[in-house]
PDB file of C-alpha atoms in Angstrom:
ATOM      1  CA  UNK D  34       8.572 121.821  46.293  1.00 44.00           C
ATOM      2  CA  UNK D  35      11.022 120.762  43.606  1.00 49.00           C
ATOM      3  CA  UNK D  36      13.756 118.694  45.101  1.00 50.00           C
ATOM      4  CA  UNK D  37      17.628 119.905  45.488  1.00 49.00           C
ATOM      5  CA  UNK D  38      18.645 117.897  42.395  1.00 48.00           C
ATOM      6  CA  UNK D  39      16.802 117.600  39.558  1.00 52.00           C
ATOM      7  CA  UNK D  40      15.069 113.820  39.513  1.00 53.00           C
ATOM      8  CA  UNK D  41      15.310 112.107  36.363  1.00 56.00           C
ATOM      9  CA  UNK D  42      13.274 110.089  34.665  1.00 57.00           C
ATOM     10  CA  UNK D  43      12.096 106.446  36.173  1.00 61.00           C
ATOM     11  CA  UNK D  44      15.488 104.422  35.859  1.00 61.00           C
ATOM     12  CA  UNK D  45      18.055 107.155  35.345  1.00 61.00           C
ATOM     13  CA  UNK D  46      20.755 108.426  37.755  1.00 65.00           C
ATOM     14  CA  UNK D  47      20.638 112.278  39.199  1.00 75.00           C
ATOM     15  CA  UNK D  48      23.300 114.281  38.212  1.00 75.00           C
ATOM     16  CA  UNK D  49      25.464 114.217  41.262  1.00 73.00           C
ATOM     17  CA  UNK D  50      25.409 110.558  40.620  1.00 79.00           C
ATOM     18  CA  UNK D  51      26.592 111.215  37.245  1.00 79.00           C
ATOM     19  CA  UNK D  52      29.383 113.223  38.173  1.00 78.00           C
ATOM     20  CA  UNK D  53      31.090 110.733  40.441  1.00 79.00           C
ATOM     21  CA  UNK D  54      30.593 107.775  37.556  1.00 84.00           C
ATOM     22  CA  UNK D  55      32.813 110.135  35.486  1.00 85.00           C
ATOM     23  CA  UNK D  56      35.630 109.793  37.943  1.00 83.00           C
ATOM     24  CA  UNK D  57      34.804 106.090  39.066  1.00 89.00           C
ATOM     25  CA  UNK D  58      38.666 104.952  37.727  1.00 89.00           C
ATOM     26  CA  UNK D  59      40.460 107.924  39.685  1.00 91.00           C
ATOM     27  CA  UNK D  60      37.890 106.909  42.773  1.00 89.00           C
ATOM     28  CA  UNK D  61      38.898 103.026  42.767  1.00 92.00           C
ATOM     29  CA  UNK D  62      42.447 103.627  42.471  1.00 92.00           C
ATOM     30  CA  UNK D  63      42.310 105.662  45.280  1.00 93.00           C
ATOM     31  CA  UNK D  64      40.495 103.239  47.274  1.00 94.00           C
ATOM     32  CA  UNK D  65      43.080 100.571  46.092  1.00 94.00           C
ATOM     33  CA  UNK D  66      46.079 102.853  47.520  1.00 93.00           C
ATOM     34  CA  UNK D  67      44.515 103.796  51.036  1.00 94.00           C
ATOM     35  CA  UNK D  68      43.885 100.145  51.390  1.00 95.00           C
ATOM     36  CA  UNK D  69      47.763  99.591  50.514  1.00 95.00           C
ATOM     37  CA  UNK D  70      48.456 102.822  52.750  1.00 95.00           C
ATOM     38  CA  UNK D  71      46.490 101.272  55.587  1.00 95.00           C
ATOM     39  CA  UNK D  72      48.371  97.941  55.391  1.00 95.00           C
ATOM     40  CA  UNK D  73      51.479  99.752  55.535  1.00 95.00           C
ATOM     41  CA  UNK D  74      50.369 101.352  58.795  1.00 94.00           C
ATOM     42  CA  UNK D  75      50.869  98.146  60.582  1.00 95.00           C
ATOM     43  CA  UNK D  76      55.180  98.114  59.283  1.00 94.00           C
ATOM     44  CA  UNK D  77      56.320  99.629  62.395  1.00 93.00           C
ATOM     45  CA  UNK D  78      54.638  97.464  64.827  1.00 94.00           C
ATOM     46  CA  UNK D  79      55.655  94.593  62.288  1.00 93.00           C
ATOM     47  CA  UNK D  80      59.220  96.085  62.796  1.00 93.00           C
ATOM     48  CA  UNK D  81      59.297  96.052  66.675  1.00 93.00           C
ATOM     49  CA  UNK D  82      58.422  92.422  66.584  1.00 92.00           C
ATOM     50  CA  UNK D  83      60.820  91.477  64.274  1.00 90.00           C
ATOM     51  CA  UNK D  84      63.396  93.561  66.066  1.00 91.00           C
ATOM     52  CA  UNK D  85      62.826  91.502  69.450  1.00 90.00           C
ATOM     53  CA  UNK D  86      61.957  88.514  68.045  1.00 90.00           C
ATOM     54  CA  UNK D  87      65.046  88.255  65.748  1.00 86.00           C
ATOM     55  CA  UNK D  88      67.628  91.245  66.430  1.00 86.00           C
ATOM     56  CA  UNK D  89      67.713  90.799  70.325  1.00 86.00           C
ATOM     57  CA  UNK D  90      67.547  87.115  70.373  1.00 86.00           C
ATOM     58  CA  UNK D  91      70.871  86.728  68.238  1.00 88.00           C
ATOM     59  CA  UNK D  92      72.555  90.121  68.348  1.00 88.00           C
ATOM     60  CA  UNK D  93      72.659  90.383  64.456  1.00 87.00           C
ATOM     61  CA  UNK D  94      73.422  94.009  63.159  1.00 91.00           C
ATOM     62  CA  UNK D  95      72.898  92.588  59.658  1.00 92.00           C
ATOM     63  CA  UNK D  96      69.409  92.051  60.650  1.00 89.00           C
ATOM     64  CA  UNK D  97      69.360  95.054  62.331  1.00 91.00           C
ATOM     65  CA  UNK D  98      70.616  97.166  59.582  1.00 94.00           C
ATOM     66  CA  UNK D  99      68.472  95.198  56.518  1.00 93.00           C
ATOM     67  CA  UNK D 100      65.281  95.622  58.525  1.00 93.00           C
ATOM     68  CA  UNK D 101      65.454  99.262  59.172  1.00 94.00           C
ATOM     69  CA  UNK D 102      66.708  99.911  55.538  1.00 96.00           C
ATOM     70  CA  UNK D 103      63.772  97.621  55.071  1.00 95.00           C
ATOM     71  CA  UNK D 104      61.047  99.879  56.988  1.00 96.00           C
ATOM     72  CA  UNK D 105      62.990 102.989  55.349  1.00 96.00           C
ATOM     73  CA  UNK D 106      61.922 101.916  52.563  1.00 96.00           C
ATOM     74  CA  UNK D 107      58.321 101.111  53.248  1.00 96.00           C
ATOM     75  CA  UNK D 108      57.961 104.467  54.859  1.00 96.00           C
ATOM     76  CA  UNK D 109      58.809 105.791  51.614  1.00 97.00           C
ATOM     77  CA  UNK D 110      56.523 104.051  49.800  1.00 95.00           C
ATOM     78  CA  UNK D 111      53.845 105.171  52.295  1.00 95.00           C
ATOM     79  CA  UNK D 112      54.815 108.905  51.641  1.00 95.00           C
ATOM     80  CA  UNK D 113      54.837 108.312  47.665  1.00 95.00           C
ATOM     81  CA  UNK D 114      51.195 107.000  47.851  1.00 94.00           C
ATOM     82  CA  UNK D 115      49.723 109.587  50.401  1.00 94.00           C
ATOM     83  CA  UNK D 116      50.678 112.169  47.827  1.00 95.00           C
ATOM     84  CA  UNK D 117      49.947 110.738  44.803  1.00 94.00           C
ATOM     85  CA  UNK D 118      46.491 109.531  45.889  1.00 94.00           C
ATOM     86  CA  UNK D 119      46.136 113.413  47.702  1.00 94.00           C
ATOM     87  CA  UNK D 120      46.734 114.651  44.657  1.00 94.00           C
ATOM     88  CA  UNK D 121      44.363 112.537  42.692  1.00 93.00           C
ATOM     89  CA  UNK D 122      41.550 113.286  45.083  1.00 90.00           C
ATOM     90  CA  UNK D 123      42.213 116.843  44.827  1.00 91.00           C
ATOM     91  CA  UNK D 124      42.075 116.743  41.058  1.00 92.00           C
ATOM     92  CA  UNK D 125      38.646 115.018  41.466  1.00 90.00           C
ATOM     93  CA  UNK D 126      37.376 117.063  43.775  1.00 87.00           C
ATOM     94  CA  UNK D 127      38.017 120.192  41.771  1.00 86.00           C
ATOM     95  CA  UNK D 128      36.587 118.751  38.735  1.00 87.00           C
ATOM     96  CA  UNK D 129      33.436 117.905  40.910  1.00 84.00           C
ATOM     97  CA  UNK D 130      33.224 121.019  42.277  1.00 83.00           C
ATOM     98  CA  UNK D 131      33.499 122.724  38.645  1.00 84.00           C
ATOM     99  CA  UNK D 132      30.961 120.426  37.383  1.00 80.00           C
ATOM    100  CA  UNK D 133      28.633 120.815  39.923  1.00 79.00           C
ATOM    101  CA  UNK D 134      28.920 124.130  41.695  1.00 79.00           C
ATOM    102  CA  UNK D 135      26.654 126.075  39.097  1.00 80.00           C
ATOM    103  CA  UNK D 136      23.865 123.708  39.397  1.00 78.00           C
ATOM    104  CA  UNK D 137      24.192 123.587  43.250  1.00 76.00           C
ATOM    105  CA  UNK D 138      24.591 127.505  43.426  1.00 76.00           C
ATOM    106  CA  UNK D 139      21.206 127.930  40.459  1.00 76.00           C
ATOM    107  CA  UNK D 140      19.032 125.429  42.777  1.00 75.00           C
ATOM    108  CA  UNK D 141      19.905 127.052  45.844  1.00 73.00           C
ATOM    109  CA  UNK D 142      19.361 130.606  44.886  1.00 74.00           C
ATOM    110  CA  UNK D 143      15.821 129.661  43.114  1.00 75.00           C
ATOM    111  CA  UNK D 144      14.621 127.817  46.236  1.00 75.00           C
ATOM    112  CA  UNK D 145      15.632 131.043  48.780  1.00 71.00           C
ATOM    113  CA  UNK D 146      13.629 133.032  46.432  1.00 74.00           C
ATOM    114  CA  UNK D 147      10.672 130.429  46.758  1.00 76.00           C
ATOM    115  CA  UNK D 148      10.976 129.651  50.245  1.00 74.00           C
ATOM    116  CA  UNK D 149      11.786 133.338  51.448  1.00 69.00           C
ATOM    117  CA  UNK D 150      13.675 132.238  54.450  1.00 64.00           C
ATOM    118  CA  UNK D 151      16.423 129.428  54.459  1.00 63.00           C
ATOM    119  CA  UNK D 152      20.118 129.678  54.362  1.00 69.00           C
ATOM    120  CA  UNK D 153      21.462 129.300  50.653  1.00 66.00           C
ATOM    121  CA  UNK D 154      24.868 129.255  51.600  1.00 72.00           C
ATOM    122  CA  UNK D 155      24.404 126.063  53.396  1.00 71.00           C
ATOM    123  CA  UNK D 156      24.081 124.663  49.954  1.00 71.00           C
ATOM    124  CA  UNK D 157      27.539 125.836  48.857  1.00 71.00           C
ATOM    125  CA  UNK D 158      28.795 124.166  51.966  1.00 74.00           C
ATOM    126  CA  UNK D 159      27.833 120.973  51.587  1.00 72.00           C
ATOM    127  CA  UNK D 160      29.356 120.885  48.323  1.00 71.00           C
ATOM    128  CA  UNK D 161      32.664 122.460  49.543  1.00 72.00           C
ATOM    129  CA  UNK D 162      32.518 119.642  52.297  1.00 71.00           C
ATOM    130  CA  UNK D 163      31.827 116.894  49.527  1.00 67.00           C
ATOM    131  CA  UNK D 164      34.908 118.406  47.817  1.00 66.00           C
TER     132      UNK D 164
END
């Protein structure tokens, strides 16, 4: 039985490994923004201890005021980089899916007509799920 994705030679990569090398810049930025994104997840508990710690102890509405403009702000940032890296990973994903979707769609049909039995959608699937 010939194997989902072609195997190269000894040495070389399989295709779906060449396909995500072609996007490895997009990928690493993207990793590089949910790890920012993820940091920024901790502002509003950050914010709550500032705001007892510092607000309540000396009744400042300065402080008040400059560290919710200051959380505003980070929420905004937070927004900015959920949708720019959503749309990056959407862009990649399409362009993986174009890339590989004829070659996943050719393998699976030629191994239903080997194997007689098997669900060759399943094959589709995956890649819509790896997408």
């Amino acid at each position: 039985m010939r194997p989902f994705f072609r195997s190269p030679g000894p040495g070389q990569p399989n295709e779906l490994i060449l396909a995500v090398r072609a996007h490895r810049t997009a990928l690493l930025g993207v990793t590089l923004f949910s790890g920012v994104i993820n940091l920024l997840y901790l502002a509003p508990s950050i914010y709550m201890l500032q705001l007892y710690d510092r607000v309540l102890a000396s009744r400042s509405e300065f402080t008040l005021v400059v560290l919710t403009l200051l959380i505003i702000g980070l929420y905004a940032l937070m927004a900015f980089l959920e949708n720019f890296r959503s749309a990056v990973l959407i862009r990649v994903g399409n362009a993986l899916d174009e890339v590989l979707s004829k070659r996943v769609f050719t393998a699976a049909f030629e191994r239903n007509l080997r194997m007689g039995s098997g669900n060759a959608a399943q094959a589709m699937s995956d890649l819509t799920q790896l997408r």
